[in-house]
C-alpha positions as a LaTeX table, in Angstrom:
\begin{tabular}{lrrr}
\hline
Residue & $x$ (\AA) & $y$ (\AA) & $z$ (\AA) \\
\hline
Met1 & 126.00 & 80.89 & 106.22 \\
Lys2 & 124.80 & 78.62 & 103.47 \\
Ile3 & 127.34 & 77.56 & 100.87 \\
Tyr4 & 125.77 & 76.67 & 97.54 \\
Lys5 & 128.90 & 76.33 & 95.41 \\
Ile6 & 132.57 & 77.32 & 95.48 \\
Pro7 & 134.20 & 77.65 & 92.03 \\
Thr8 & 137.12 & 75.30 & 91.45 \\
Asp9 & 139.08 & 78.18 & 89.89 \\
Leu10 & 137.97 & 81.04 & 92.13 \\
Arg11 & 139.37 & 84.42 & 91.10 \\
Ala12 & 136.86 & 87.04 & 92.18 \\
Phe13 & 134.17 & 87.86 & 94.75 \\
Ile14 & 130.98 & 89.72 & 93.86 \\
Phe15 & 129.58 & 91.20 & 97.07 \\
Asp16 & 126.17 & 92.62 & 97.78 \\
Ile17 & 126.44 & 95.61 & 100.15 \\
Asp18 & 123.35 & 96.27 & 102.25 \\
Ser19 & 122.80 & 93.81 & 105.11 \\
Thr20 & 125.77 & 91.83 & 103.74 \\
Leu21 & 128.81 & 94.05 & 104.39 \\
Tyr22 & 127.14 & 95.56 & 107.45 \\
Thr23 & 124.43 & 94.51 & 109.88 \\
Asn24 & 122.25 & 97.40 & 111.01 \\
Gln25 & 118.53 & 96.79 & 111.15 \\
Thr26 & 117.73 & 100.45 & 111.78 \\
Tyr27 & 119.46 & 101.58 & 108.60 \\
Ala28 & 118.18 & 98.61 & 106.62 \\
Phe29 & 114.64 & 99.66 & 107.53 \\
Glu30 & 115.21 & 103.39 & 107.03 \\
Gln31 & 116.73 & 103.14 & 103.57 \\
Val32 & 113.58 & 101.36 & 102.40 \\
Asp33 & 111.11 & 103.37 & 104.42 \\
Cys34 & 112.48 & 106.78 & 103.41 \\
Gln35 & 111.70 & 105.90 & 99.79 \\
Val36 & 108.24 & 104.62 & 100.69 \\
Arg37 & 107.58 & 107.89 & 102.53 \\
Gln38 & 108.75 & 109.84 & 99.49 \\
Phe39 & 106.45 & 107.76 & 97.29 \\
Ala40 & 103.59 & 108.55 & 99.67 \\
Lys41 & 104.39 & 112.26 & 99.51 \\
Glu42 & 104.43 & 112.21 & 95.70 \\
Arg43 & 101.11 & 110.31 & 95.59 \\
Gly44 & 99.45 & 112.45 & 98.26 \\
Ile45 & 98.73 & 109.46 & 100.48 \\
Ser46 & 99.75 & 108.58 & 104.01 \\
Ala47 & 103.00 & 106.80 & 104.75 \\
Asp48 & 101.05 & 103.92 & 106.28 \\
Glu49 & 98.97 & 103.53 & 103.12 \\
Ala50 & 102.13 & 103.49 & 101.00 \\
Arg51 & 103.69 & 100.89 & 103.30 \\
Arg52 & 100.58 & 98.72 & 102.91 \\
Met53 & 100.73 & 99.05 & 99.13 \\
Val54 & 104.35 & 97.93 & 99.06 \\
Ala55 & 103.75 & 95.06 & 101.48 \\
Asp56 & 100.67 & 93.87 & 99.59 \\
Tyr57 & 102.45 & 93.97 & 96.24 \\
Arg58 & 105.42 & 92.03 & 97.59 \\
Lys59 & 103.11 & 89.45 & 99.14 \\
Lys60 & 101.21 & 89.05 & 95.86 \\
Phe61 & 104.46 & 88.81 & 93.89 \\
Ala62 & 105.78 & 86.08 & 96.17 \\
Ala63 & 102.51 & 84.13 & 95.89 \\
Glu64 & 102.70 & 84.30 & 92.09 \\
His65 & 106.42 & 83.53 & 91.82 \\
Glu66 & 106.91 & 80.49 & 94.08 \\
Gly67 & 107.89 & 82.59 & 97.09 \\
Ser68 & 110.50 & 84.72 & 95.29 \\
Lys69 & 111.13 & 88.23 & 96.61 \\
Val70 & 110.98 & 91.43 & 94.58 \\
Ser71 & 113.24 & 94.45 & 95.04 \\
Leu72 & 111.91 & 97.81 & 96.18 \\
Gly73 & 113.00 & 99.35 & 92.87 \\
Asn74 & 110.92 & 96.86 & 90.91 \\
Thr75 & 108.03 & 97.25 & 93.35 \\
Leu76 & 107.99 & 101.02 & 92.86 \\
Leu77 & 108.32 & 100.47 & 89.11 \\
Ala78 & 105.09 & 98.47 & 89.25 \\
Phe79 & 103.45 & 101.55 & 90.79 \\
Gly80 & 104.65 & 103.76 & 87.95 \\
Val81 & 107.87 & 105.06 & 89.52 \\
Pro82 & 110.65 & 104.80 & 86.90 \\
Ile83 & 113.98 & 103.34 & 87.98 \\
Glu84 & 115.53 & 106.73 & 87.20 \\
Gln85 & 113.27 & 108.31 & 89.84 \\
Ser86 & 114.18 & 105.63 & 92.36 \\
Val87 & 117.83 & 106.39 & 91.67 \\
Gln88 & 117.32 & 110.09 & 92.31 \\
Trp89 & 115.40 & 109.50 & 95.56 \\
Arg90 & 118.13 & 107.23 & 96.87 \\
Arg91 & 120.86 & 109.70 & 95.94 \\
Glu92 & 119.05 & 112.45 & 97.84 \\
Leu93 & 117.69 & 110.53 & 100.82 \\
Leu94 & 120.31 & 107.97 & 101.85 \\
Glu95 & 123.01 & 109.03 & 104.32 \\
Pro96 & 124.70 & 105.82 & 105.52 \\
Ala97 & 127.25 & 107.68 & 107.69 \\
Asp98 & 124.37 & 108.63 & 110.00 \\
Phe99 & 123.96 & 104.94 & 110.84 \\
Leu100 & 127.21 & 103.09 & 110.08 \\
Gly101 & 130.77 & 103.21 & 111.38 \\
Arg102 & 134.20 & 101.82 & 110.61 \\
Asp103 & 134.41 & 98.02 & 110.85 \\
Glu104 & 137.98 & 96.95 & 111.65 \\
Arg105 & 137.19 & 93.26 & 111.53 \\
Leu106 & 135.68 & 93.52 & 108.07 \\
Ile107 & 138.64 & 95.60 & 106.93 \\
Glu108 & 141.01 & 92.81 & 107.96 \\
Thr109 & 138.79 & 90.18 & 106.31 \\
Leu110 & 138.70 & 92.01 & 102.99 \\
Lys111 & 142.40 & 92.82 & 103.17 \\
Gly112 & 143.10 & 89.10 & 103.31 \\
Leu113 & 140.72 & 88.30 & 100.45 \\
Gln114 & 142.15 & 91.06 & 98.27 \\
Glu115 & 145.59 & 89.45 & 98.43 \\
Lys116 & 144.27 & 86.51 & 96.40 \\
Tyr117 & 141.10 & 87.66 & 94.67 \\
Gln118 & 139.53 & 90.60 & 92.88 \\
Leu119 & 136.59 & 92.21 & 94.68 \\
Ile120 & 133.60 & 94.06 & 93.26 \\
Cys121 & 130.17 & 95.11 & 94.56 \\
Val122 & 126.78 & 94.74 & 92.88 \\
Thr123 & 124.01 & 96.62 & 94.64 \\
Asn124 & 120.43 & 97.73 & 94.07 \\
Asn125 & 121.37 & 101.18 & 95.36 \\
Pro126 & 122.91 & 103.81 & 93.08 \\
Val127 & 126.69 & 104.12 & 93.03 \\
Leu128 & 126.80 & 107.35 & 95.09 \\
Pro129 & 125.05 & 106.07 & 98.25 \\
Ala130 & 126.77 & 102.71 & 97.78 \\
Arg131 & 130.16 & 104.41 & 97.78 \\
Lys132 & 129.14 & 106.44 & 100.84 \\
Thr133 & 128.27 & 103.16 & 102.58 \\
Leu134 & 131.68 & 101.65 & 101.81 \\
Asp135 & 133.35 & 104.88 & 102.97 \\
Ala136 & 131.42 & 104.84 & 106.26 \\
Ile137 & 132.46 & 101.25 & 106.97 \\
Gly138 & 136.07 & 101.95 & 105.97 \\
Ile139 & 136.27 & 99.44 & 103.10 \\
Ser140 & 136.02 & 101.63 & 100.00 \\
Glu141 & 139.64 & 101.00 & 98.99 \\
Phe142 & 138.92 & 97.30 & 98.44 \\
Phe143 & 136.23 & 98.00 & 95.84 \\
Pro144 & 137.47 & 100.17 & 92.98 \\
Glu145 & 134.32 & 99.28 & 91.05 \\
Ile146 & 130.67 & 99.32 & 92.10 \\
Val147 & 127.87 & 98.19 & 89.81 \\
Gly148 & 124.83 & 100.09 & 91.06 \\
Leu149 & 121.22 & 100.70 & 90.15 \\
Asp150 & 122.30 & 103.62 & 87.96 \\
Thr151 & 124.93 & 101.56 & 86.11 \\
Cys152 & 122.48 & 99.44 & 84.13 \\
Phe153 & 119.20 & 100.92 & 85.40 \\
Lys154 & 118.21 & 97.36 & 86.21 \\
Ser155 & 117.46 & 96.07 & 89.69 \\
Lys156 & 118.75 & 92.71 & 90.86 \\
Pro157 & 117.97 & 89.95 & 90.07 \\
Ala158 & 118.33 & 91.24 & 86.51 \\
Leu159 & 121.10 & 89.66 & 84.47 \\
Glu160 & 122.74 & 92.92 & 83.36 \\
Pro161 & 124.29 & 94.01 & 86.70 \\
Phe162 & 126.04 & 90.66 & 87.16 \\
Glu163 & 127.21 & 90.54 & 83.55 \\
Thr164 & 128.58 & 94.06 & 83.92 \\
Ala165 & 130.42 & 93.09 & 87.10 \\
Val166 & 132.16 & 90.21 & 85.34 \\
Glu167 & 133.11 & 92.50 & 82.44 \\
Arg168 & 134.55 & 95.12 & 84.78 \\
Leu169 & 136.63 & 92.58 & 86.66 \\
Gly170 & 138.57 & 92.03 & 83.46 \\
Gly171 & 141.72 & 89.93 & 83.36 \\
Gly172 & 140.01 & 87.11 & 81.52 \\
Ile173 & 137.71 & 86.43 & 84.47 \\
Lys174 & 134.50 & 84.64 & 83.57 \\
Ala175 & 131.31 & 83.96 & 85.51 \\
Glu176 & 132.57 & 80.52 & 86.54 \\
Asn177 & 135.54 & 82.18 & 88.28 \\
Cys178 & 133.29 & 84.33 & 90.50 \\
Leu179 & 131.67 & 83.79 & 93.88 \\
Ala180 & 128.57 & 85.83 & 94.71 \\
Val181 & 127.98 & 86.71 & 98.36 \\
Gly182 & 124.73 & 88.26 & 99.60 \\
Asp183 & 121.98 & 88.14 & 102.19 \\
Arg184 & 119.02 & 87.45 & 99.88 \\
Tyr185 & 118.92 & 84.27 & 97.84 \\
Asp186 & 116.44 & 85.54 & 95.25 \\
Met187 & 118.33 & 88.81 & 94.65 \\
Asp188 & 121.98 & 87.93 & 95.19 \\
Ile189 & 122.54 & 84.20 & 94.74 \\
Lys190 & 119.98 & 82.46 & 92.51 \\
Leu191 & 120.87 & 84.13 & 89.21 \\
Pro192 & 124.66 & 84.00 & 89.74 \\
Leu193 & 124.35 & 80.25 & 90.30 \\
Glu194 & 122.42 & 79.96 & 87.04 \\
Met195 & 125.22 & 81.92 & 85.34 \\
Gly196 & 127.77 & 79.38 & 86.56 \\
Met197 & 129.12 & 81.36 & 89.52 \\
Gly198 & 129.52 & 80.13 & 93.06 \\
Gly199 & 127.23 & 81.42 & 95.76 \\
Ile200 & 127.21 & 81.98 & 99.51 \\
Leu201 & 124.15 & 83.20 & 101.39 \\
Val202 & 124.93 & 85.11 & 104.59 \\
Ser203 & 122.71 & 86.53 & 107.32 \\
Gly204 & 124.92 & 89.59 & 107.80 \\
Val205 & 128.46 & 90.81 & 108.16 \\
Glu206 & 129.19 & 88.44 & 111.05 \\
Glu207 & 129.18 & 85.56 & 108.56 \\
Val208 & 131.26 & 87.52 & 106.04 \\
Tyr209 & 133.99 & 87.61 & 108.71 \\
Gln210 & 134.11 & 83.82 & 108.55 \\
Ile211 & 134.40 & 83.40 & 104.78 \\
Ser212 & 138.17 & 83.21 & 104.55 \\
Lys213 & 138.42 & 80.75 & 107.45 \\
Ser214 & 135.35 & 78.61 & 106.88 \\
Val215 & 135.20 & 78.44 & 103.11 \\
Leu216 & 138.55 & 79.03 & 101.45 \\
\hline
\end{tabular}
């Protein structure tokens, strides 16, 4: 866990979902690779060739942007796949319940946080598979709102998803009252910090368990 900033008047948490609220390398790989395979099928190329294209583009992007990472949605967009198509593929292909199960420890963690703070998710997946993920883990009740790829049709680290999350929190909450939690600095933390939010980088759900004890 790396703590970048904790707001002095903390009122809300903005959580990433994938590889933040669960740790499952098999599913983390599959939810990317199933889209790459679909891209390969649409292009009439092999899955390995599509994987190389994605890897090469991401490597080039990082070299040209001081090591910053690029989302799969924006990578596919660079290859001519509209965000709307990425949304549809993810809706059709992602089945988190095949990989994830109920997490009692996370449930207790979020139950404690919810007593003091509002909680919302911002994810680069569409709302439907994101909601399925929260259902599979057993934490859907803690997140009445999800800002997904099909909410703004913008992939993190775009500004719009985070602005929308703050708006949906309501209650006079502003960016400086929010704490962003995620597993990728470039996608989940960097922009929120620039917006005035707090930020915590985690390596997976094991560190999310510690937030209430170690940070607050």
